[in-house]
Coordinates of C-alpha atoms and ligand atoms in Angstrom, one line a residue:
M1 CA 78.7 16.9 208.4
T2 CA 80.8 15.9 205.3
A3 CA 84.5 16.6 205.2
V4 CA 83.9 19.3 202.6
E5 CA 81.3 21.1 204.8
D6 CA 83.6 20.7 207.7
D7 CA 86.4 22.5 205.7
R8 CA 84.1 25.2 204.6
R9 CA 82.9 25.9 208.2
R10 CA 86.5 25.9 209.4
A11 CA 87.4 28.5 206.7
E12 CA 84.4 30.6 207.7
L13 CA 85.5 30.6 211.3
V14 CA 89.1 31.4 210.4
T15 CA 88.0 34.4 208.4
A16 CA 85.5 35.6 211.1
L17 CA 88.1 35.2 213.8
G18 CA 90.7 37.2 211.8
A19 CA 88.1 40.0 211.4
V20 CA 87.2 40.0 215.1
R21 CA 90.8 40.0 216.2
A22 CA 91.5 42.9 213.9
R23 CA 88.6 44.9 215.4
I24 CA 89.9 44.2 218.9
A25 CA 93.4 45.3 217.9
Q26 CA 92.1 48.4 216.2
A27 CA 90.0 49.3 219.2
C28 CA 92.9 48.8 221.5
T29 CA 95.1 51.0 219.4
A30 CA 92.5 53.7 219.4
A31 CA 92.2 53.5 223.2
G32 CA 96.0 53.3 223.7
R33 CA 95.6 49.8 225.2
D34 CA 97.5 46.6 224.8
P35 CA 95.4 43.9 223.0
R36 CA 96.7 41.4 225.5
E37 CA 94.6 43.0 228.1
V38 CA 91.4 41.9 226.3
T39 CA 90.2 38.3 226.4
L40 CA 88.0 37.2 223.6
V41 CA 85.2 35.0 224.9
A42 CA 83.6 33.2 221.9
V43 CA 79.9 32.8 222.7
T44 CA 78.9 29.6 221.0
K45 CA 75.4 29.1 222.3
T46 CA 73.1 27.3 219.8
H47 CA 76.1 26.5 217.6
P48 CA 77.5 22.9 217.5
A49 CA 80.2 21.4 219.7
R50 CA 82.2 21.0 216.5
D51 CA 82.5 24.8 216.3
V52 CA 83.9 24.9 219.8
A53 CA 86.5 22.3 218.9
T54 CA 87.4 24.2 215.8
L55 CA 87.8 27.5 217.6
A56 CA 89.8 25.8 220.4
G57 CA 92.1 24.4 217.7
L58 CA 92.5 28.0 216.5
G59 CA 93.6 29.1 219.9
V60 CA 90.3 30.5 221.2
L61 CA 90.0 28.6 224.5
D62 CA 87.6 31.0 226.3
I63 CA 84.1 29.8 225.3
G64 CA 80.9 31.4 226.5
E65 CA 77.6 29.7 226.8
N66 CA 74.3 30.7 228.5
R67 CA 72.7 27.4 229.4
D68 CA 74.1 24.8 231.7
Q69 CA 72.4 21.9 229.8
E70 CA 73.9 23.0 226.5
V71 CA 77.4 23.2 227.9
R72 CA 77.1 19.7 229.4
A73 CA 76.0 18.3 226.1
K74 CA 78.9 20.0 224.3
I75 CA 81.4 18.8 226.8
A76 CA 80.2 15.2 226.1
E77 CA 80.2 15.7 222.4
I78 CA 83.7 17.2 222.3
A79 CA 84.9 14.2 224.3
E80 CA 83.3 11.9 221.7
L81 CA 85.0 13.8 218.9
G82 CA 88.2 12.7 220.7
E83 CA 89.3 16.3 221.1
H84 CA 91.2 17.3 224.2
F85 CA 91.3 21.1 224.5
A86 CA 91.7 22.9 227.8
V87 CA 88.5 24.9 227.1
R88 CA 87.7 27.6 229.7
W89 CA 83.9 27.7 229.9
H90 CA 82.3 31.0 230.8
L91 CA 78.7 31.1 231.7
V92 CA 77.3 34.4 230.6
G93 CA 73.5 33.9 230.9
R94 CA 71.1 33.8 233.8
L95 CA 71.9 31.0 236.1
Q96 CA 69.3 29.3 238.4
T97 CA 70.6 28.4 241.8
N98 CA 69.7 24.7 241.2
K99 CA 72.3 24.7 238.4
A100 CA 75.1 25.8 240.7
R101 CA 76.3 22.3 241.5
S102 CA 76.5 21.5 237.8
A103 CA 78.1 24.8 236.8
V104 CA 80.9 24.7 239.3
S105 CA 81.9 21.2 237.9
Y106 CA 83.1 22.7 234.6
A107 CA 83.0 26.5 234.6
T108 CA 86.0 28.7 234.9
A109 CA 83.9 31.8 235.3
V110 CA 80.3 32.9 235.8
H111 CA 79.7 36.4 234.4
S112 CA 76.0 36.7 235.5
V113 CA 76.1 36.6 239.3
D114 CA 73.5 39.0 240.5
R115 CA 72.0 37.9 243.8
P116 CA 73.1 36.7 247.3
K117 CA 71.4 33.3 246.9
L118 CA 73.3 32.5 243.8
I119 CA 76.6 33.6 245.5
T120 CA 75.9 31.2 248.4
A121 CA 74.9 28.3 246.1
L122 CA 78.0 28.7 243.9
A123 CA 80.3 29.0 246.9
D124 CA 78.8 26.0 248.7
A125 CA 78.9 23.9 245.6
A126 CA 82.5 25.0 244.8
A127 CA 83.6 24.0 248.3
Q128 CA 82.5 20.5 247.6
R129 CA 83.3 20.1 244.0
R130 CA 86.4 22.0 243.0
S131 CA 89.9 23.0 244.1
A132 CA 90.5 26.2 242.1
P133 CA 88.2 29.2 243.0
L134 CA 85.4 29.9 240.6
E135 CA 85.8 33.3 238.9
V136 CA 82.9 35.6 239.5
F137 CA 81.7 38.7 237.6
L138 CA 78.9 40.6 239.1
Q139 CA 76.3 41.5 236.5
V140 CA 75.0 45.0 236.8
S141 CA 71.7 46.1 235.4
L142 CA 72.4 49.5 234.0
D143 CA 68.8 50.5 233.5
G144 CA 67.7 49.0 236.8
D145 CA 65.4 46.5 235.0
P146 CA 65.9 43.3 236.9
D147 CA 64.0 41.2 234.3
R148 CA 67.0 40.9 232.0
G149 CA 69.2 39.9 234.9
G150 CA 71.7 42.0 236.8
A151 CA 71.8 43.7 240.1
V152 CA 71.0 47.4 240.4
P153 CA 74.2 49.4 240.9
D154 CA 73.4 50.3 244.6
R155 CA 73.6 46.6 245.5
V156 CA 77.0 45.9 243.9
P157 CA 79.1 46.7 247.0
E158 CA 77.1 44.3 249.2
L159 CA 77.3 41.6 246.6
A160 CA 81.0 42.2 246.1
D161 CA 81.7 41.8 249.8
R162 CA 79.7 38.6 249.9
V163 CA 81.8 37.1 247.1
A164 CA 85.0 38.3 248.6
E165 CA 84.1 36.6 251.9
R166 CA 84.1 33.2 250.2
P167 CA 87.5 31.6 249.5
E168 CA 85.8 29.3 247.0
L169 CA 85.1 32.3 244.8
R170 CA 87.4 34.9 243.2
L171 CA 85.8 38.3 242.5
R172 CA 87.0 39.3 239.0
G173 CA 84.9 42.4 238.4
L174 CA 81.7 43.6 236.7
M175 CA 79.7 42.5 233.7
A176 CA 76.9 44.3 231.9
V177 CA 74.7 44.0 228.8
P178 CA 73.6 47.5 227.6
P179 CA 69.8 48.0 227.5
L180 CA 68.3 47.6 224.1
G181 CA 68.3 50.8 222.1
S182 CA 70.7 52.5 224.5
D183 CA 73.9 54.3 223.5
P184 CA 76.7 51.8 224.3
D185 CA 79.2 54.6 224.8
V186 CA 77.1 56.1 227.6
E187 CA 76.4 52.6 229.2
F188 CA 80.0 51.5 229.1
A189 CA 81.2 54.8 230.6
R190 CA 78.8 54.2 233.4
L191 CA 80.0 50.7 233.9
A192 CA 83.6 51.9 234.0
E193 CA 82.7 54.3 236.8
L194 CA 81.0 51.5 238.8
A195 CA 84.1 49.3 238.1
A196 CA 86.4 52.1 239.5
D197 CA 84.2 52.3 242.6
L198 CA 84.4 48.5 243.1
R199 CA 88.2 48.7 242.9
T200 CA 88.4 51.1 245.7
R201 CA 87.3 48.3 248.0
H202 CA 88.4 45.3 246.0
P203 CA 91.6 46.3 244.1
D204 CA 92.0 42.9 242.5
A205 CA 88.5 42.9 241.0
D206 CA 89.8 44.7 237.9
A207 CA 88.0 42.9 235.1
I208 CA 85.2 44.3 233.0
S209 CA 83.1 41.9 230.9
A210 CA 81.4 44.1 228.3
G211 CA 81.0 44.4 224.6
M212 CA 79.4 42.0 222.1
S213 CA 79.4 41.7 218.3
D214 CA 77.9 45.1 217.7
D215 CA 79.6 47.2 220.4
L216 CA 82.9 45.7 221.3
E217 CA 84.8 48.9 220.2
A218 CA 82.9 51.1 222.6
A219 CA 83.4 48.6 225.4
I220 CA 87.2 48.4 224.8
G221 CA 87.3 52.2 224.7
H222 CA 85.8 52.1 228.2
G223 CA 88.2 49.5 229.6
A224 CA 86.6 46.1 228.8
T225 CA 88.9 43.2 229.6
H226 CA 86.6 40.5 228.4
V227 CA 84.5 40.9 225.2
R228 CA 81.8 38.3 224.6
V229 CA 81.4 37.8 220.9
G230 CA 78.8 35.4 219.3
T231 CA 77.3 36.5 216.0
A232 CA 80.4 38.2 214.5
L233 CA 82.4 35.0 215.0
L234 CA 79.9 32.2 214.4
G235 CA 77.2 33.8 212.3
R236 CA 73.5 34.3 213.1
R237 CA 71.8 32.1 215.6
P238 CA 68.6 30.2 214.9
P239 CA 65.9 32.7 215.9
L240 CA 64.1 30.6 218.5
L241 CA 67.1 29.7 220.6
S242 CA 68.7 33.0 221.5
Ligands
PLP301 C1 74.5 35.9 223.3 C2 75.3 36.7 224.2 C3 76.4 37.4 223.8 C4 76.9 37.4 222.3 O1 76.1 38.3 221.6 P1 76.4 38.6 220.1 O2 75.7 39.9 219.8 O3 75.9 37.5 219.3 O4 77.9 38.8 219.9 C5 77.1 38.1 224.7 N1 76.8 38.2 226.0 C6 75.7 37.5 226.4 C7 75.3 37.7 227.9 C8 74.9 36.8 225.6 O5 73.8 36.2 226.0

């Protein structure tokens, strides 16, 4: 990339970040919430490591990705750029158990934990490879279709207990992606109910990871503490690599 292209991209990201931050602030005002309760996770999947470095330089240190391999490549590239930002990596996509060892070596949080085997794999790997607990969000499948990831709501209490049993993990709360074509208001209201249920047994698990480029306002209206924003910040992704 030339210096001119670099400057242009940076300007694009500055503008997009301003717009997203304004949307978050407005949604918080509408919901009577403090914007500091909402963490912006910039989902940089398919976009270059340079964008991660630029966002980090602008103060966006929470970075979301959905493939272990892609994060590892970006971490290496950022190091090559000579950038030293304390990026907090959030894995938001489906994670295979055989990637647990790798994931715990860099991730701050995994938002897509949805089955007992993955909980065990992450906890065992974290026991060997890290000192700080790995933050865990349980992904809920709101339409009960397990193909897109997520546990059916009935299984959440059991999964939550399993996470809470392991000192290597810290149960943060719930995550969901609304089913395609659904009404986000309805889906996020349901997620908020499930999150309230969870807090009756696990009062510290008070985070809700919900809301993306198109529906972050609805999510904030229903208590989201982490919004995962890709397209609205970084632009469209190449179609084959969602
Ligand atoms: C890609 C992705 C996002 C970001 O989606 P946008 O619509 O581009 O904001 C959020 N969450 C998950 C789980 C994703 O895979």
